[in-house]
Amino acid sequence: MASEDIAKLAETLAKTQVAGGQLSFKGKSLKLNTAEDAKDVIKEIEDFDGLEALRLEGNTVGVEAARVIAKALEKKPELKRCHWSDMFTGRLRSEIPPALISLGEGLITAGAQLVELDLSDNAFGPDGVRGFEALLKSSACFTLHELKLNNCGMGIGGGKILAAALTDCHRKSSAQGKPLALKVFVAGRNRLENDGATALAEAFGIIGTLEEIHMPQNGINHPGVTALAQAFAINPLLRVINLNDNTFTEKGAVAMAKTLKTLRQVEAINFGDCLVRSKGAIAIADAVRGGLPKLKELNLSFCEIKRDAALSVAEAVADKADLEKLDLNGNTLGEEGCEQLQEVLDSFNMARVLASLSDDEGEDDEDEDDEDEEEEEEGEEEEEEEEEEEEEEEPQQRGQGEESPTLSRKILDPNSGTDTSDPEKVVSAFLKVSSVFKDEAPVRTAVQDAVDALMKKAFSSSSFNPNAFLTRLLIHMGLLKSEDKIKAIANLYGPLMALNHMVQQDYFPKALAPLLLAFMTKPNGALESCSFARHNLLQTLYKV
């Protein structure tokens, strides 16, 4: 480390915040690779008497630096709060698990009794969960009250590992007469899907002490929502439920409404962008009407709720004296429906709680909509049944390493007859294929094979324009502006994972890599919501 870098680091550390037992290096942008890099950080830790909270957010910690920091933590038994979000920026995924293992071992050796562990915004994936699995199962976490793992790319596998670790922690702590009493659980943007959510629901049901659960944007639909609802019913102290941007449909909404009737402490419900639809909204309205005496906030925005159902929700909050906000924006009320909604709330002096309706979608045809909803839900049920049948058949139909022909055929369909001389049509096919990407091996392999079949044919065609393809793809992904009115795709996870595979193949023109890298490094909300996939692609592009 150069002398000027050491001087700069010393100056930064001189500004370190120290207050109330807390030592903070938050946002210092320290690059701690080696033991030498971490020398001054370690000294600060060692010299701090009564260390109760350590903030390492906004820095980047390598394997060797983590090992020596962990050694310093071995003598800090008073440590209770680890604010360790966003501390592996630019690290390879392979570096994160051993770094987490070292830090966990330091806490265990110290005999620490944690009450808060925050590892959010670290794109460590399922392997990263293995990195702190031992810590979660140890006595250091028997006292844990808050666990925050937002935006970590855990996936279904990571969710299952986490659920098993929490269950084990509860079992061991119960054996010592002090069961784990987790209060706050945060795991948004992790692609947990149904299987991950169901595994965690089982753990929640065993724990039973949760007060806040935040699991937005996880690709959970009604089977997972139903499992969570059943678990919530066994957590009577729940105050905050945030499942924003998952997919309830009527089945999930009805299951959740049934649970809400039994809960008495709930203050905030966020089911925005959850497709509860009208029948689901009516079920939730019934639950609100019959209970939830402490309700302060109810968010049912962007849920395809029609006028009459929205009015039922408004009528249901008439006796909620503590209500501060009712959000029904982005539904299909129409101008007249919006006015009626305001009139209903005004009739019991609660117009002030209604959030803006500026994004109302306008009133739809009731009969047509009912038919559409029924057809969609029937389609969803058929898809789920097919998936279950495929899952049951897979072990019998294929040997080790072989992929399901049915699955491959389904995913390959979008390529059939694609005009590979037209970049726009190739982009459309690529996005259709990549949209079904999942982390499970059979699906992942089938998607990658389909991408290879499509793109190898396109790039080998003399009439195909690679630059035009990449430009159109970036526009459809919302990463490049266009004069055309093109709606960007909602979820970039699948396309990013498919791109990560594609850029590693021989058929991919390496001259496109710098342009793709430039757009991947630009600030973008859609990319940030898929930090795990973006991180993987960036690491690959740096090597191409």
mmCIF file of C-alpha atoms in Angstrom, residues 186-463:
data_model
loop_
_atom_site.group_PDB
_atom_site.id
_atom_site.type_symbol
_atom_site.label_atom_id
_atom_site.label_comp_id
_atom_site.label_asym_id
_atom_site.label_seq_id
_atom_site.Cartn_x
_atom_site.Cartn_y
_atom_site.Cartn_z
ATOM 1 C CA VAL A 186 -36.146 -8.607 6.017
ATOM 2 C CA ALA A 187 -35.485 -10.488 2.764
ATOM 3 C CA GLY A 188 -36.792 -8.490 -0.183
ATOM 4 C CA ARG A 189 -35.459 -8.870 -3.739
ATOM 5 C CA ASN A 190 -34.089 -12.378 -3.282
ATOM 6 C CA ARG A 191 -36.019 -14.458 -5.855
ATOM 7 C CA LEU A 192 -37.162 -16.836 -3.133
ATOM 8 C CA GLU A 193 -40.197 -17.914 -5.189
ATOM 9 C CA ASN A 194 -42.693 -20.423 -3.811
ATOM 10 C CA ASP A 195 -40.249 -23.042 -2.565
ATOM 11 C CA GLY A 196 -38.012 -20.580 -0.747
ATOM 12 C CA ALA A 197 -40.974 -18.760 0.766
ATOM 13 C CA THR A 198 -42.601 -22.020 1.872
ATOM 14 C CA ALA A 199 -39.390 -23.185 3.575
ATOM 15 C CA LEU A 200 -39.126 -19.875 5.430
ATOM 16 C CA ALA A 201 -42.823 -20.024 6.330
ATOM 17 C CA GLU A 202 -42.169 -23.300 8.143
ATOM 18 C CA ALA A 203 -39.384 -21.622 10.121
ATOM 19 C CA PHE A 204 -41.616 -18.621 10.931
ATOM 20 C CA GLY A 205 -44.297 -20.970 12.234
ATOM 21 C CA ILE A 206 -41.794 -22.578 14.587
ATOM 22 C CA ILE A 207 -40.357 -19.272 15.818
ATOM 23 C CA GLY A 208 -43.706 -17.553 16.449
ATOM 24 C CA THR A 209 -42.360 -14.207 17.750
ATOM 25 C CA LEU A 210 -42.098 -12.131 14.582
ATOM 26 C CA GLU A 211 -43.296 -8.525 14.616
ATOM 27 C CA GLU A 212 -42.146 -7.351 11.175
ATOM 28 C CA ILE A 213 -41.803 -9.338 7.962
ATOM 29 C CA HIS A 214 -40.563 -7.685 4.771
ATOM 30 C CA MET A 215 -40.394 -9.957 1.698
ATOM 31 C CA PRO A 216 -41.172 -7.772 -1.354
ATOM 32 C CA GLN A 217 -40.206 -8.661 -4.920
ATOM 33 C CA ASN A 218 -39.539 -12.359 -4.506
ATOM 34 C CA GLY A 219 -41.548 -13.950 -7.317
ATOM 35 C CA ILE A 220 -43.927 -15.588 -4.835
ATOM 36 C CA ASN A 221 -47.390 -16.588 -6.065
ATOM 37 C CA HIS A 222 -50.405 -18.063 -4.313
ATOM 38 C CA PRO A 223 -48.940 -21.373 -2.999
ATOM 39 C CA GLY A 224 -46.099 -19.474 -1.335
ATOM 40 C CA VAL A 225 -48.419 -16.690 -0.173
ATOM 41 C CA THR A 226 -50.763 -19.276 1.357
ATOM 42 C CA ALA A 227 -47.869 -20.920 3.216
ATOM 43 C CA LEU A 228 -46.769 -17.544 4.554
ATOM 44 C CA ALA A 229 -50.326 -16.675 5.584
ATOM 45 C CA GLN A 230 -50.554 -19.869 7.618
ATOM 46 C CA ALA A 231 -47.254 -19.041 9.314
ATOM 47 C CA PHE A 232 -48.311 -15.452 10.032
ATOM 48 C CA ALA A 233 -51.315 -16.782 11.931
ATOM 49 C CA ILE A 234 -48.896 -18.388 14.399
ATOM 50 C CA ASN A 235 -47.103 -15.067 14.944
ATOM 51 C CA PRO A 236 -49.711 -13.060 16.895
ATOM 52 C CA LEU A 237 -47.358 -10.113 17.551
ATOM 53 C CA LEU A 238 -47.044 -9.178 13.857
ATOM 54 C CA ARG A 239 -47.204 -5.404 13.342
ATOM 55 C CA VAL A 240 -45.826 -4.967 9.817
ATOM 56 C CA ILE A 241 -46.428 -7.218 6.791
ATOM 57 C CA ASN A 242 -44.752 -6.191 3.539
ATOM 58 C CA LEU A 243 -45.174 -8.541 0.577
ATOM 59 C CA ASN A 244 -45.172 -5.846 -2.104
ATOM 60 C CA ASP A 245 -44.731 -6.937 -5.721
ATOM 61 C CA ASN A 246 -45.480 -10.634 -5.376
ATOM 62 C CA THR A 247 -48.459 -12.355 -7.030
ATOM 63 C CA PHE A 248 -51.386 -13.215 -4.725
ATOM 64 C CA THR A 249 -54.320 -13.648 -7.139
ATOM 65 C CA GLU A 250 -57.636 -14.448 -5.477
ATOM 66 C CA LYS A 251 -56.425 -17.674 -3.857
ATOM 67 C CA GLY A 252 -53.489 -16.051 -2.085
ATOM 68 C CA ALA A 253 -55.524 -12.997 -1.085
ATOM 69 C CA VAL A 254 -58.288 -15.113 0.440
ATOM 70 C CA ALA A 255 -55.751 -17.168 2.412
ATOM 71 C CA MET A 256 -54.066 -13.999 3.652
ATOM 72 C CA ALA A 257 -57.426 -12.416 4.558
ATOM 73 C CA LYS A 258 -58.263 -15.441 6.677
ATOM 74 C CA THR A 259 -55.070 -14.904 8.665
ATOM 75 C CA LEU A 260 -55.589 -11.153 8.986
ATOM 76 C CA LYS A 261 -58.870 -11.806 10.801
ATOM 77 C CA THR A 262 -56.915 -13.493 13.605
ATOM 78 C CA LEU A 263 -54.193 -10.845 14.036
ATOM 79 C CA ARG A 264 -54.785 -7.972 16.485
ATOM 80 C CA GLN A 265 -51.479 -6.069 16.479
ATOM 81 C CA VAL A 266 -51.048 -5.347 12.754
ATOM 82 C CA GLU A 267 -50.357 -1.685 11.995
ATOM 83 C CA ALA A 268 -49.052 -1.725 8.402
ATOM 84 C CA ILE A 269 -49.987 -3.925 5.443
ATOM 85 C CA ASN A 270 -48.270 -3.545 2.077
ATOM 86 C CA PHE A 271 -49.794 -5.729 -0.604
ATOM 87 C CA GLY A 272 -49.184 -3.171 -3.374
ATOM 88 C CA ASP A 273 -48.566 -4.564 -6.863
ATOM 89 C CA CYS A 274 -49.633 -8.022 -5.670
ATOM 90 C CA LEU A 275 -52.477 -8.685 -8.133
ATOM 91 C CA VAL A 276 -55.040 -9.347 -5.392
ATOM 92 C CA ARG A 277 -57.765 -8.332 -7.871
ATOM 93 C CA SER A 278 -61.340 -7.523 -6.922
ATOM 94 C CA LYS A 279 -62.336 -10.788 -5.251
ATOM 95 C CA GLY A 280 -59.158 -10.763 -3.205
ATOM 96 C CA ALA A 281 -59.695 -7.125 -2.230
ATOM 97 C CA ILE A 282 -63.221 -7.908 -1.034
ATOM 98 C CA ALA A 283 -61.856 -10.735 1.127
ATOM 99 C CA ILE A 284 -59.236 -8.389 2.602
ATOM 100 C CA ALA A 285 -61.916 -5.723 3.167
ATOM 101 C CA ASP A 286 -63.922 -8.274 5.132
ATOM 102 C CA ALA A 287 -60.863 -9.030 7.278
ATOM 103 C CA VAL A 288 -60.276 -5.311 7.896
ATOM 104 C CA ARG A 289 -63.918 -4.777 8.811
ATOM 105 C CA GLY A 290 -63.895 -7.592 11.317
ATOM 106 C CA GLY A 291 -60.551 -6.902 13.003
ATOM 107 C CA LEU A 292 -57.161 -5.167 12.738
ATOM 108 C CA PRO A 293 -58.037 -2.546 15.383
ATOM 109 C CA LYS A 294 -54.570 -0.920 15.283
ATOM 110 C CA LEU A 295 -54.299 -0.579 11.500
ATOM 111 C CA LYS A 296 -52.391 2.551 10.403
ATOM 112 C CA GLU A 297 -51.556 1.831 6.775
ATOM 113 C CA LEU A 298 -53.115 -0.331 4.066
ATOM 114 C CA ASN A 299 -51.549 -0.484 0.606
ATOM 115 C CA LEU A 300 -53.500 -2.224 -2.153
ATOM 116 C CA SER A 301 -52.154 -0.133 -5.029
ATOM 117 C CA PHE A 302 -51.695 -1.496 -8.565
ATOM 118 C CA CYS A 303 -53.644 -4.681 -7.826
ATOM 119 C CA GLU A 304 -56.226 -4.671 -10.660
ATOM 120 C CA ILE A 305 -59.019 -3.805 -8.232
ATOM 121 C CA LYS A 306 -62.273 -2.500 -9.739
ATOM 122 C CA ARG A 307 -64.566 0.202 -8.401
ATOM 123 C CA ASP A 308 -67.024 -1.807 -6.278
ATOM 124 C CA ALA A 309 -64.251 -3.772 -4.579
ATOM 125 C CA ALA A 310 -62.317 -0.566 -3.860
ATOM 126 C CA LEU A 311 -65.449 0.966 -2.316
ATOM 127 C CA SER A 312 -65.765 -2.130 -0.091
ATOM 128 C CA VAL A 313 -62.212 -1.547 1.126
ATOM 129 C CA ALA A 314 -63.002 2.117 1.864
ATOM 130 C CA GLU A 315 -66.148 1.220 3.784
ATOM 131 C CA ALA A 316 -64.207 -1.371 5.794
ATOM 132 C CA VAL A 317 -61.852 1.226 7.323
ATOM 133 C CA ALA A 318 -64.663 3.377 8.738
ATOM 134 C CA ASP A 319 -63.872 2.475 12.357
ATOM 135 C CA LYS A 320 -60.062 2.476 12.054
ATOM 136 C CA ALA A 321 -59.308 5.499 14.233
ATOM 137 C CA ASP A 322 -55.528 5.099 13.862
ATOM 138 C CA LEU A 323 -55.531 4.824 10.060
ATOM 139 C CA GLU A 324 -53.068 7.227 8.455
ATOM 140 C CA LYS A 325 -52.897 6.022 4.858
ATOM 141 C CA LEU A 326 -55.070 4.038 2.449
ATOM 142 C CA ASP A 327 -53.411 3.501 -0.938
ATOM 143 C CA LEU A 328 -55.627 2.337 -3.803
ATOM 144 C CA ASN A 329 -53.732 4.080 -6.582
ATOM 145 C CA GLY A 330 -53.109 2.385 -9.928
ATOM 146 C CA ASN A 331 -56.295 0.298 -9.908
ATOM 147 C CA THR A 332 -59.268 0.404 -12.326
ATOM 148 C CA LEU A 333 -61.793 2.703 -10.659
ATOM 149 C CA GLY A 334 -62.441 5.209 -13.405
ATOM 150 C CA GLU A 335 -63.086 8.904 -12.817
ATOM 151 C CA GLU A 336 -66.504 8.307 -11.270
ATOM 152 C CA GLY A 337 -65.129 5.538 -9.064
ATOM 153 C CA CYS A 338 -62.357 7.795 -7.761
ATOM 154 C CA GLU A 339 -64.933 10.433 -6.849
ATOM 155 C CA GLN A 340 -67.134 7.862 -5.112
ATOM 156 C CA LEU A 341 -64.167 6.558 -3.163
ATOM 157 C CA GLN A 342 -63.387 10.044 -1.882
ATOM 158 C CA GLU A 343 -67.051 10.618 -1.017
ATOM 159 C CA VAL A 344 -67.247 7.371 0.983
ATOM 160 C CA LEU A 345 -64.161 8.267 3.020
ATOM 161 C CA ASP A 346 -65.350 11.832 3.440
ATOM 162 C CA SER A 347 -68.653 10.564 4.852
ATOM 163 C CA PHE A 348 -66.815 9.390 7.976
ATOM 164 C CA ASN A 349 -64.244 12.195 7.973
ATOM 165 C CA MET A 350 -61.347 10.105 6.640
ATOM 166 C CA ALA A 351 -60.734 11.640 3.219
ATOM 167 C CA ARG A 352 -57.310 12.760 4.455
ATOM 168 C CA VAL A 353 -56.006 9.174 4.603
ATOM 169 C CA LEU A 354 -56.552 8.471 0.909
ATOM 170 C CA ALA A 355 -53.349 8.485 -1.124
ATOM 171 C CA SER A 356 -53.189 10.005 -4.589
ATOM 172 C CA LEU A 357 -55.219 8.305 -7.330
ATOM 173 C CA SER A 358 -53.220 9.933 -10.129
ATOM 174 C CA ASP A 359 -52.233 6.607 -11.702
ATOM 175 C CA ASP A 360 -55.728 5.129 -11.833
ATOM 176 C CA GLU A 361 -56.053 2.912 -14.911
ATOM 177 C CA GLY A 362 -59.635 3.928 -15.684
ATOM 178 C CA GLU A 363 -62.778 1.822 -15.435
ATOM 179 C CA ASP A 364 -62.714 -1.466 -17.365
ATOM 180 C CA ASP A 365 -65.613 -3.481 -18.708
ATOM 181 C CA GLU A 366 -66.787 -5.577 -15.736
ATOM 182 C CA ASP A 367 -67.943 -8.669 -17.667
ATOM 183 C CA GLU A 368 -64.878 -8.842 -19.886
ATOM 184 C CA ASP A 369 -62.583 -8.381 -16.888
ATOM 185 C CA ASP A 370 -64.276 -11.141 -14.901
ATOM 186 C CA GLU A 371 -63.821 -13.496 -17.847
ATOM 187 C CA ASP A 372 -60.177 -12.455 -18.212
ATOM 188 C CA GLU A 373 -59.489 -13.033 -14.511
ATOM 189 C CA GLU A 374 -61.095 -16.477 -14.591
ATOM 190 C CA GLU A 375 -59.161 -17.431 -17.729
ATOM 191 C CA GLU A 376 -55.871 -16.176 -16.257
ATOM 192 C CA GLU A 377 -56.376 -18.016 -12.975
ATOM 193 C CA GLU A 378 -57.352 -21.206 -14.814
ATOM 194 C CA GLY A 379 -54.214 -20.795 -16.930
ATOM 195 C CA GLU A 380 -52.088 -20.347 -13.804
ATOM 196 C CA GLU A 381 -53.588 -23.478 -12.250
ATOM 197 C CA GLU A 382 -52.922 -25.492 -15.411
ATOM 198 C CA GLU A 383 -49.324 -24.255 -15.532
ATOM 199 C CA GLU A 384 -48.786 -25.154 -11.880
ATOM 200 C CA GLU A 385 -50.252 -28.630 -12.427
ATOM 201 C CA GLU A 386 -47.989 -29.142 -15.448
ATOM 202 C CA GLU A 387 -44.946 -27.988 -13.463
ATOM 203 C CA GLU A 388 -45.814 -30.373 -10.608
ATOM 204 C CA GLU A 389 -46.253 -33.261 -13.057
ATOM 205 C CA GLU A 390 -42.910 -32.458 -14.692
ATOM 206 C CA GLU A 391 -41.182 -32.298 -11.311
ATOM 207 C CA GLU A 392 -42.599 -35.723 -10.409
ATOM 208 C CA GLU A 393 -41.669 -37.218 -13.781
ATOM 209 C CA GLU A 394 -38.168 -35.723 -14.086
ATOM 210 C CA PRO A 395 -36.306 -38.251 -11.871
ATOM 211 C CA GLN A 396 -37.836 -41.137 -13.816
ATOM 212 C CA GLN A 397 -37.486 -39.639 -17.279
ATOM 213 C CA ARG A 398 -33.864 -38.587 -17.234
ATOM 214 C CA GLY A 399 -30.559 -39.729 -15.848
ATOM 215 C CA GLN A 400 -27.870 -37.647 -14.143
ATOM 216 C CA GLY A 401 -26.951 -34.625 -16.249
ATOM 217 C CA GLU A 402 -29.777 -35.073 -18.769
ATOM 218 C CA GLU A 403 -32.390 -32.346 -19.174
ATOM 219 C CA SER A 404 -36.155 -32.701 -19.436
ATOM 220 C CA PRO A 405 -37.175 -32.867 -23.128
ATOM 221 C CA THR A 406 -40.577 -31.361 -22.270
ATOM 222 C CA LEU A 407 -38.971 -28.395 -20.538
ATOM 223 C CA SER A 408 -36.482 -27.808 -23.330
ATOM 224 C CA ARG A 409 -39.244 -27.979 -25.916
ATOM 225 C CA LYS A 410 -41.350 -25.435 -24.025
ATOM 226 C CA ILE A 411 -38.483 -22.984 -23.732
ATOM 227 C CA LEU A 412 -37.307 -23.493 -27.303
ATOM 228 C CA ASP A 413 -40.742 -22.717 -28.776
ATOM 229 C CA PRO A 414 -40.115 -18.919 -29.005
ATOM 230 C CA ASN A 415 -37.220 -19.600 -31.417
ATOM 231 C CA SER A 416 -39.361 -21.504 -33.903
ATOM 232 C CA GLY A 417 -39.248 -19.729 -37.222
ATOM 233 C CA THR A 418 -37.489 -16.624 -35.877
ATOM 234 C CA ASP A 419 -36.203 -14.420 -38.692
ATOM 235 C CA THR A 420 -32.588 -14.050 -37.516
ATOM 236 C CA SER A 421 -31.900 -11.333 -40.068
ATOM 237 C CA ASP A 422 -34.233 -8.994 -38.128
ATOM 238 C CA PRO A 423 -32.604 -7.715 -34.868
ATOM 239 C CA GLU A 424 -35.990 -6.739 -33.408
ATOM 240 C CA LYS A 425 -37.395 -10.237 -33.845
ATOM 241 C CA VAL A 426 -34.248 -11.785 -32.381
ATOM 242 C CA VAL A 427 -34.501 -9.467 -29.363
ATOM 243 C CA SER A 428 -38.140 -10.475 -28.891
ATOM 244 C CA ALA A 429 -37.257 -14.181 -29.018
ATOM 245 C CA PHE A 430 -34.285 -13.709 -26.687
ATOM 246 C CA LEU A 431 -36.448 -11.924 -24.096
ATOM 247 C CA LYS A 432 -39.183 -14.564 -24.297
ATOM 248 C CA VAL A 433 -36.662 -17.320 -23.713
ATOM 249 C CA SER A 434 -34.779 -15.569 -20.913
ATOM 250 C CA SER A 435 -37.980 -14.488 -19.115
ATOM 251 C CA VAL A 436 -38.539 -18.068 -17.914
ATOM 252 C CA PHE A 437 -35.031 -18.408 -16.461
ATOM 253 C CA LYS A 438 -34.850 -19.989 -13.001
ATOM 254 C CA ASP A 439 -31.888 -20.964 -10.856
ATOM 255 C CA GLU A 440 -32.891 -24.650 -10.825
ATOM 256 C CA ALA A 441 -30.491 -26.660 -13.009
ATOM 257 C CA PRO A 442 -33.039 -28.131 -15.501
ATOM 258 C CA VAL A 443 -34.598 -24.747 -16.291
ATOM 259 C CA ARG A 444 -31.257 -22.930 -16.348
ATOM 260 C CA THR A 445 -29.766 -25.472 -18.767
ATOM 261 C CA ALA A 446 -32.815 -25.442 -21.039
ATOM 262 C CA VAL A 447 -32.796 -21.632 -21.215
ATOM 263 C CA GLN A 448 -29.068 -21.558 -21.968
ATOM 264 C CA ASP A 449 -29.479 -24.160 -24.719
ATOM 265 C CA ALA A 450 -32.334 -22.156 -26.230
ATOM 266 C CA VAL A 451 -30.279 -18.950 -26.113
ATOM 267 C CA ASP A 452 -27.356 -20.746 -27.782
ATOM 268 C CA ALA A 453 -29.576 -22.110 -30.554
ATOM 269 C CA LEU A 454 -31.060 -18.684 -31.249
ATOM 270 C CA MET A 455 -27.996 -16.472 -30.933
ATOM 271 C CA LYS A 456 -25.494 -18.783 -32.624
ATOM 272 C CA LYS A 457 -27.746 -18.823 -35.676
ATOM 273 C CA ALA A 458 -28.209 -15.034 -35.548
ATOM 274 C CA PHE A 459 -24.566 -14.059 -35.074
ATOM 275 C CA SER A 460 -23.423 -16.448 -37.812
ATOM 276 C CA SER A 461 -25.792 -14.886 -40.347
ATOM 277 C CA SER A 462 -24.125 -12.421 -42.720
ATOM 278 C CA SER A 463 -27.326 -10.340 -42.845
#
